[in-house]
CSV table of C-alpha atoms and ligand atoms in Angstrom, one decimal:
chain,number,residue,atom,x,y,z
A,1113,MET,CA,-2.9,-16.8,-14.5
A,1114,ASP,CA,-3.6,-20.3,-13.1
A,1115,LEU,CA,-1.9,-20.7,-9.2
A,1116,ARG,CA,-1.8,-24.4,-9.7
A,1117,GLU,CA,-0.1,-24.5,-12.7
A,1118,GLU,CA,2.6,-21.3,-11.8
A,1119,CYS,CA,3.2,-23.7,-8.6
A,1120,ARG,CA,2.9,-27.2,-9.4
A,1121,GLY,CA,6.1,-28.9,-8.4
A,1122,ALA,CA,7.0,-26.4,-6.1
A,1123,LYS,CA,8.2,-27.1,-2.8
A,1124,ARG,CA,9.3,-23.2,-0.8
A,1125,ILE,CA,6.9,-20.9,-2.2
A,1126,GLY,CA,7.9,-16.9,-0.2
A,1127,ILE,CA,6.3,-14.1,-0.6
A,1128,SER,CA,6.8,-10.4,0.0
A,1129,GLY,CA,5.3,-7.0,-0.1
A,1130,HIS,CA,5.9,-3.3,-0.1
A,1131,ILE,CA,8.1,-1.6,2.1
A,1132,ARG,CA,5.9,0.0,5.5
A,1133,PRO,CA,3.4,-2.6,4.5
A,1134,ASP,CA,-0.4,-0.9,4.3
A,1135,GLY,CA,-3.7,-3.0,4.9
A,1136,ASP,CA,-3.2,-3.5,0.8
A,1137,CYS,CA,-0.5,-5.0,1.3
A,1138,VAL,CA,-0.7,-7.2,5.0
A,1139,GLY,CA,-4.0,-8.4,3.4
A,1140,VAL,CA,-2.5,-9.8,-0.2
A,1141,CYS,CA,0.3,-11.5,1.8
A,1142,LEU,CA,-1.2,-13.2,4.5
A,1143,SER,CA,-4.5,-14.8,2.3
A,1144,LEU,CA,-2.5,-16.1,-1.0
A,1145,GLN,CA,-0.6,-17.7,1.7
A,1146,MET,CA,-3.2,-19.2,3.4
A,1147,TYR,CA,-4.6,-20.1,-0.5
A,1148,LEU,CA,-1.4,-21.2,-1.1
A,1149,ARG,CA,-1.4,-23.3,2.0
A,1150,LYS,CA,-5.1,-25.6,1.1
A,1151,LEU,CA,-4.2,-25.3,-3.1
A,1152,LEU,CA,-1.1,-27.1,-2.2
A,1153,PRO,CA,-0.4,-28.6,0.6
A,1154,GLU,CA,2.6,-30.2,0.5
A,1155,ALA,CA,5.0,-26.6,0.1
A,1156,GLU,CA,5.7,-24.3,2.8
A,1157,VAL,CA,4.5,-21.1,2.2
A,1158,THR,CA,6.3,-18.0,4.0
A,1159,VAL,CA,5.7,-14.6,4.4
A,1160,TYR,CA,8.2,-12.0,4.5
A,1161,ILE,CA,7.4,-8.1,5.5
A,1162,GLN,CA,8.4,-5.5,7.7
A,1163,LYS,CA,6.2,-5.7,10.7
A,1164,PRO,CA,2.8,-4.9,9.9
A,1165,SER,CA,0.7,-2.0,12.5
A,1166,GLU,CA,-0.9,-4.6,15.2
A,1167,GLU,CA,-4.2,-3.1,13.9
A,1168,PHE,CA,-3.8,-6.0,11.0
A,1169,SER,CA,-3.5,-8.5,14.5
A,1170,TYR,CA,-6.9,-10.2,13.9
A,1171,LEU,CA,-5.4,-11.2,10.4
A,1172,LYS,CA,-4.7,-15.4,10.2
A,1173,GLY,CA,-1.4,-15.6,9.8
A,1174,TYR,CA,-0.3,-12.0,11.7
A,1175,ASP,CA,2.4,-14.1,14.2
A,1176,GLU,CA,3.5,-16.1,11.7
A,1177,ILE,CA,4.6,-13.0,9.5
A,1178,GLN,CA,9.0,-13.7,8.7
A,1179,THR,CA,10.2,-9.5,9.7
A,1180,GLU,CA,13.7,-10.5,9.6
A,1181,CYS,CA,15.6,-12.5,5.7
A,1182,PRO,CA,18.8,-15.1,7.0
A,1183,GLU,CA,20.3,-16.1,4.0
A,1184,GLN,CA,19.5,-19.3,3.0
A,1185,ASP,CA,18.6,-21.4,-0.6
A,1186,PRO,CA,16.3,-19.6,-3.2
A,1187,PHE,CA,12.9,-19.8,-3.4
A,1188,ASP,CA,10.9,-22.0,-6.0
A,1189,VAL,CA,8.6,-19.8,-6.5
A,1190,TYR,CA,8.7,-16.1,-5.0
A,1191,PHE,CA,6.0,-13.7,-5.0
A,1192,ALA,CA,6.3,-10.1,-5.4
A,1193,LEU,CA,2.7,-8.4,-4.2
A,1194,ASP,CA,1.3,-5.1,-4.3
A,1195,CYS,CA,4.7,-4.0,-5.8
A,1196,SER,CA,7.4,-4.6,-8.2
A,1197,GLY,CA,10.6,-5.9,-7.2
A,1198,ASP,CA,13.2,-2.7,-5.8
A,1199,ARG,CA,10.6,-2.3,-2.8
A,1200,LEU,CA,10.7,-5.2,-1.0
A,1201,GLY,CA,13.2,-4.3,0.8
A,1202,ASP,CA,15.9,-7.2,2.9
A,1203,ALA,CA,13.6,-9.8,0.6
A,1204,GLU,CA,13.9,-8.5,-2.6
A,1205,LYS,CA,17.2,-11.4,-2.5
A,1206,TYR,CA,14.8,-13.8,-2.6
A,1207,PHE,CA,13.0,-12.9,-5.2
A,1208,GLN,CA,15.7,-12.0,-7.7
A,1209,ASN,CA,17.2,-14.9,-6.9
A,1210,ALA,CA,14.6,-17.1,-6.6
A,1211,LYS,CA,13.6,-20.0,-9.9
A,1212,LYS,CA,10.0,-18.5,-10.2
A,1213,LYS,CA,9.2,-14.9,-10.2
A,1214,ILE,CA,5.9,-13.8,-9.9
A,1215,ASN,CA,4.7,-10.6,-10.1
A,1216,ILE,CA,0.8,-9.4,-8.5
A,1217,ASP,CA,0.1,-5.7,-8.8
A,1218,HIS,CA,-2.2,-2.8,-9.1
A,1219,HIS,CA,0.6,-0.2,-10.1
A,1220,ILE,CA,0.2,1.6,-12.6
A,1221,SER,CA,4.6,2.6,-12.2
A,1222,ASN,CA,5.0,-1.2,-12.2
A,1223,SER,CA,5.9,-1.8,-15.5
A,1224,GLY,CA,6.4,-6.2,-14.4
A,1225,CYS,CA,9.2,-7.3,-13.0
A,1226,GLY,CA,8.6,-10.9,-12.6
A,1227,ASP,CA,8.7,-14.1,-15.1
A,1228,VAL,CA,5.0,-14.7,-14.9
A,1229,ASN,CA,3.4,-10.9,-14.1
A,1230,LEU,CA,0.1,-9.3,-13.8
A,1231,VAL,CA,0.1,-6.4,-13.2
A,1232,ARG,CA,-3.8,-4.8,-13.2
A,1233,PRO,CA,-3.8,-1.3,-12.9
A,1234,GLU,CA,-7.4,-1.0,-13.4
A,1235,VAL,CA,-7.8,-1.9,-10.6
A,1236,GLY,CA,-8.8,-0.6,-6.9
A,1237,SER,CA,-6.0,-3.2,-4.8
A,1238,ALA,CA,-4.3,-5.7,-5.6
A,1239,CYS,CA,-6.3,-8.0,-2.5
A,1240,GLU,CA,-9.2,-8.1,-5.7
A,1241,VAL,CA,-6.3,-8.5,-8.2
A,1242,LEU,CA,-6.1,-11.6,-6.3
A,1243,TYR,CA,-9.5,-12.2,-5.3
A,1244,HIS,CA,-10.3,-12.4,-9.3
A,1245,ILE,CA,-7.3,-15.6,-10.1
A,1246,MET,CA,-8.7,-17.8,-7.1
A,1247,ASP,CA,-10.5,-20.1,-7.7
A,1248,ALA,CA,-13.6,-19.4,-5.0
A,1249,GLU,CA,-14.6,-22.9,-4.0
A,1250,LEU,CA,-10.9,-22.3,-1.7
A,1251,ILE,CA,-12.2,-18.8,0.1
A,1252,ASP,CA,-12.7,-19.7,3.9
A,1253,ARG,CA,-13.7,-17.1,6.4
A,1254,ASP,CA,-10.0,-16.4,7.2
A,1255,ILE,CA,-9.1,-15.7,3.5
A,1256,ALA,CA,-11.9,-13.8,2.7
A,1257,GLU,CA,-11.3,-11.3,6.1
A,1258,ALA,CA,-8.0,-11.1,5.2
A,1259,LEU,CA,-8.5,-9.9,0.9
A,1260,TYR,CA,-11.5,-7.4,2.7
A,1261,THR,CA,-9.2,-5.9,4.6
A,1262,GLY,CA,-7.0,-5.5,1.8
A,1263,ILE,CA,-9.6,-3.8,-0.7
A,1264,ILE,CA,-11.1,-1.3,2.0
A,1265,HIS,CA,-7.7,0.2,2.9
A,1266,ASP,CA,-6.7,0.9,-1.1
A,1267,THR,CA,-10.9,1.9,-2.0
A,1268,GLY,CA,-10.6,4.1,1.1
A,1269,VAL,CA,-13.7,2.2,2.3
A,1270,PHE,CA,-15.6,1.7,-1.2
A,1271,GLN,CA,-14.9,6.2,-1.3
A,1272,TYR,CA,-12.1,6.0,-3.7
A,1273,SER,CA,-12.6,6.3,-7.5
A,1274,ASN,CA,-11.1,3.0,-7.7
A,1275,THR,CA,-14.2,1.3,-7.0
A,1276,THR,CA,-16.6,-0.8,-9.8
A,1277,PRO,CA,-19.0,-3.0,-9.9
A,1278,GLU,CA,-16.3,-5.7,-10.2
A,1279,THR,CA,-15.0,-4.4,-6.4
A,1280,LEU,CA,-18.5,-4.3,-4.9
A,1281,GLN,CA,-18.7,-7.2,-5.9
A,1282,ALA,CA,-16.1,-9.3,-5.2
A,1283,ALA,CA,-17.2,-7.4,-1.3
A,1284,ALA,CA,-20.3,-8.7,-1.5
A,1285,PHE,CA,-19.1,-11.9,-1.8
A,1286,LEU,CA,-16.5,-11.3,0.5
A,1287,ILE,CA,-18.8,-10.7,3.4
A,1288,SER,CA,-21.5,-13.5,3.2
A,1289,PHE,CA,-18.6,-15.5,5.1
A,1290,GLY,CA,-20.2,-13.7,8.3
A,1291,PHE,CA,-17.3,-12.0,9.7
A,1292,ASP,CA,-17.4,-8.7,11.3
A,1293,PHE,CA,-16.8,-6.5,8.7
A,1294,SER,CA,-18.7,-3.3,10.5
A,1295,LYS,CA,-15.2,-4.0,12.9
A,1296,ILE,CA,-13.3,-4.3,10.5
A,1297,ILE,CA,-13.4,-0.7,8.7
A,1298,GLU,CA,-14.1,0.8,12.1
A,1299,GLU,CA,-10.3,-0.3,13.8
A,1300,SER,CA,-8.7,-1.2,11.3
A,1301,PHE,CA,-9.8,1.8,9.8
A,1302,TYR,CA,-10.3,5.1,10.8
A,1303,GLN,CA,-9.9,4.3,14.6
A,1304,LYS,CA,-6.7,6.3,15.4
A,1305,THR,CA,-4.6,6.7,18.5
A,1306,TYR,CA,-4.3,10.1,20.5
A,1307,LEU,CA,-1.3,10.1,19.9
A,1308,GLN,CA,-2.4,9.9,16.4
A,1309,SER,CA,-5.2,12.2,16.6
A,1310,GLN,CA,-2.6,14.8,17.9
A,1311,ILE,CA,-0.3,14.8,15.3
A,1312,MET,CA,-2.5,14.5,12.9
A,1313,GLY,CA,-4.3,18.1,14.4
A,1314,ARG,CA,-1.1,19.5,14.3
A,1315,ALA,CA,-0.1,19.3,10.8
A,1316,LEU,CA,-3.9,20.4,10.1
A,1317,MET,CA,-2.6,23.6,11.9
A,1318,GLU,CA,1.0,24.2,10.0
A,1319,SER,CA,-0.8,23.2,6.3
A,1320,ILE,CA,0.4,26.0,4.1
A,1321,ARG,CA,-1.9,26.4,1.0
A,1322,PHE,CA,-0.1,27.5,-2.2
A,1323,MET,CA,-1.0,27.9,-6.3
A,1324,ASP,CA,-3.9,30.5,-5.1
A,1325,GLY,CA,-5.2,27.6,-2.3
A,1326,ARG,CA,-5.7,25.0,-5.0
A,1327,CYS,CA,-2.6,22.6,-3.7
A,1328,ILE,CA,-2.5,22.2,0.3
A,1329,VAL,CA,1.7,20.9,1.9
A,1330,SER,CA,1.8,20.1,5.4
A,1331,MET,CA,5.2,18.1,6.1
A,1332,VAL,CA,6.0,16.6,10.3
A,1333,ASP,CA,9.9,17.3,10.7
A,1334,ARG,CA,11.8,14.7,12.9
A,1335,LYS,CA,12.2,17.0,16.4
A,1336,THR,CA,8.5,16.1,16.4
A,1337,MET,CA,8.8,12.7,15.4
A,1338,ASP,CA,10.8,12.1,18.6
A,1339,PHE,CA,8.4,14.2,20.3
A,1340,TYR,CA,5.5,12.2,20.2
A,1341,ASN,CA,7.2,9.2,20.0
A,1342,ALA,CA,5.6,9.0,16.4
A,1343,VAL,CA,6.7,5.9,14.1
A,1344,PRO,CA,5.7,6.4,10.2
A,1345,GLY,CA,2.6,4.6,10.5
A,1346,ASP,CA,1.4,6.5,13.0
A,1347,LEU,CA,1.0,9.7,10.2
A,1348,ASP,CA,-0.8,7.6,7.4
A,1349,GLY,CA,-4.1,9.7,7.6
A,1350,ILE,CA,-2.4,12.4,6.7
A,1351,VAL,CA,-2.8,13.4,3.4
A,1352,ASN,CA,-6.5,11.8,2.9
A,1353,GLN,CA,-7.0,13.9,5.6
A,1354,LEU,CA,-5.4,17.2,3.6
A,1355,ARG,CA,-7.3,16.0,0.2
A,1356,ASN,CA,-10.9,16.4,2.2
A,1357,ILE,CA,-10.0,20.7,2.8
A,1358,LYS,CA,-12.5,22.0,0.3
A,1359,GLY,CA,-10.9,23.7,-2.6
A,1360,ILE,CA,-8.0,21.2,-2.7
A,1361,ASP,CA,-7.3,19.6,-5.8
A,1362,CYS,CA,-3.4,18.3,-4.5
A,1363,ALA,CA,-2.4,17.2,-1.3
A,1364,ILE,CA,0.9,16.9,-0.2
A,1365,PHE,CA,2.3,15.2,3.2
A,1366,MET,CA,5.9,15.1,4.1
A,1367,TYR,CA,8.4,13.9,7.2
A,1368,GLU,CA,11.5,13.8,7.7
A,1369,THR,CA,13.5,10.5,7.3
A,1370,GLY,CA,17.4,12.0,6.8
A,1371,VAL,CA,18.8,14.9,6.9
A,1372,LEU,CA,17.7,17.2,3.6
A,1373,GLU,CA,15.1,13.6,3.1
A,1374,TYR,CA,11.4,12.8,2.6
A,1375,LYS,CA,9.0,11.0,1.9
A,1376,VAL,CA,6.2,12.3,-0.1
A,1377,SER,CA,2.7,12.0,-0.2
A,1378,MET,CA,0.7,12.7,-2.4
A,1379,ARG,CA,-3.5,13.0,-3.1
A,1380,SER,CA,-5.4,14.5,-5.9
A,1381,ASN,CA,-9.0,15.6,-6.5
A,1382,GLU,CA,-9.5,14.8,-10.3
A,1383,LYS,CA,-7.4,17.5,-11.6
A,1384,VAL,CA,-4.1,16.5,-10.7
A,1385,ASP,CA,-2.3,12.4,-12.5
A,1386,VAL,CA,0.1,12.6,-9.6
A,1387,ALA,CA,1.3,8.6,-10.5
A,1388,LYS,CA,3.1,11.0,-12.9
A,1389,VAL,CA,3.9,13.7,-10.4
A,1390,ALA,CA,6.5,11.1,-8.3
A,1391,SER,CA,7.4,8.8,-11.0
A,1392,PHE,CA,9.6,12.1,-12.0
A,1393,PHE,CA,11.4,12.6,-8.7
A,1394,GLY,CA,11.9,7.7,-8.7
A,1395,GLY,CA,9.0,7.7,-7.2
A,1396,GLY,CA,5.3,6.1,-8.4
A,1397,GLY,CA,1.5,4.9,-7.0
A,1398,HIS,CA,-1.3,5.5,-8.8
A,1399,VAL,CA,-3.8,8.9,-10.6
A,1400,ARG,CA,-5.0,9.9,-7.5
A,1401,ALA,CA,-2.6,8.8,-4.1
A,1402,ALA,CA,1.3,8.4,-4.6
A,1403,GLY,CA,4.5,8.4,-3.2
A,1404,CYS,CA,8.5,9.5,-3.1
A,1405,THR,CA,11.1,10.2,-1.8
A,1406,MET,CA,13.1,13.4,-2.5
A,1407,LYS,CA,16.2,14.7,-1.2
A,1408,GLY,CA,17.0,19.1,-0.6
A,1409,THR,CA,15.4,21.2,1.7
A,1410,PHE,CA,11.2,20.7,2.5
A,1411,HIS,CA,11.6,24.1,-0.1
A,1412,ASP,CA,13.8,23.0,-2.6
A,1413,CYS,CA,10.8,19.5,-2.5
A,1414,ILE,CA,7.5,21.9,-2.6
A,1415,ASN,CA,9.3,23.9,-5.8
A,1416,ASN,CA,10.2,21.3,-7.6
A,1417,LEU,CA,6.5,20.0,-7.1
A,1418,SER,CA,5.1,23.0,-7.6
A,1419,LEU,CA,6.8,22.9,-11.1
A,1420,HIS,CA,5.2,19.5,-12.4
A,1421,ILE,CA,1.7,19.7,-10.3
A,1422,ASP,CA,1.7,23.9,-11.8
A,1423,LYS,CA,1.8,22.2,-15.5
A,1424,GLN,CA,-0.8,20.3,-15.5
A,1425,LEU,CA,-3.6,22.1,-13.8
A,1426,ARG,CA,-2.8,24.9,-16.3
A,1427,GLY,CA,-3.4,21.6,-18.5
A,1428,GLU,CA,-0.2,21.6,-20.1
A,1429,GLN,CA,1.8,18.2,-21.2
A,1430,ASP,CA,5.1,17.8,-19.9
B,2058,5GP,P1,1.5,6.5,0.8
B,2058,5GP,O1,1.4,8.2,-0.1
B,2058,5GP,O2,0.1,6.1,0.9
B,2058,5GP,O3,1.8,6.0,1.3
B,2058,5GP,O4,1.1,5.9,-0.6
B,2058,5GP,C1,0.1,5.4,-2.0
B,2058,5GP,C2,0.8,5.2,-2.9
B,2058,5GP,O5,1.7,5.0,-3.1
B,2058,5GP,C3,0.3,3.3,-3.2
B,2058,5GP,O6,-0.1,2.8,-3.7
B,2058,5GP,C4,1.8,2.8,-2.4
B,2058,5GP,O7,2.6,2.0,-2.6
B,2058,5GP,C5,2.3,4.2,-3.5
B,2058,5GP,N1,3.6,4.7,-3.9
B,2058,5GP,C6,4.7,5.4,-1.6
B,2058,5GP,N2,5.9,6.1,-1.7
B,2058,5GP,C7,6.0,5.0,-3.2
B,2058,5GP,C8,7.7,5.2,-3.6
B,2058,5GP,O8,8.3,6.2,-3.4
B,2058,5GP,N3,8.3,4.4,-5.0
B,2058,5GP,C9,6.4,3.9,-5.1
B,2058,5GP,N4,6.7,3.1,-6.9
B,2058,5GP,N5,5.3,3.9,-5.2
B,2058,5GP,C10,5.2,5.1,-3.9
B,2059,MN,MN1,-1.7,-1.1,-3.2
């Protein structure tokens, strides 16, 4: 994809990523904004996403992020990044009404929702997909920092199997700009607030193993969220911690989003394709990390998920 060609003549460009933006989502939106401003100095380029965690406030453009989407004239070009059009939240109307829609993503569950699509499920992060279509000459320290942030978040600091030689080559080029990468990894990825650590401890303590110890689940209900005054972002990392437990093939973490409604996160080690499981329930994601929203009691949800996980563990096709 040639970004200069695709945006030629555009005066107003909008950019959005998925609801509950994570490091990859924030990094890809802000790096594209900085890049397009250099590529097309005449164009007005704006990012519309839900307020990202303060952990990302070191990124250039963080303070300019628009979190409200008031009615306005159609954009000349609108980018949906790190997701398909149905996960843009309030900004979906901007994308759908734009004169030209561009979708850049790496989710296997996304078949492309733009007039122009670049969806590469084999690539570990949306930031890496974007990096490969950028002109290296235009990348500067701020853009490099934002791309690097997305790459480390979606590869678990180069640990997950979505890390490739190309990922490390990209990272090698990016850190040559001299930003403090150790600090970014420590403060945006590993560091937890006291509250986040407490709620994680509680979730681990209350977790339950099932299917002969190959699966594990934990749930945080509304009451507990209120007790700790926690927001969904405070629960990040819990499902990864569950997946780290020896002997676990599939980890499930859920939190209550409404009456008989749960947001479900799944992680797997080698055997289970959790994107496939999530897609049965209207969600999606990647083979080793996926999610969905489910209705019913906690036990209904677990029973329904187990059915699909068990089939995969027994080697049956759905
Ligand atoms: P997480 O469990 O960290 O929220 O998400 C893991 C992966 O699955 C991410 O790539 C995320 O974008 C994707 N994902 C999580 N929930 C949903 C969902 O409800 N629908 C879709 N399509 N993808 C999801
Ligand atoms: Mn991503």
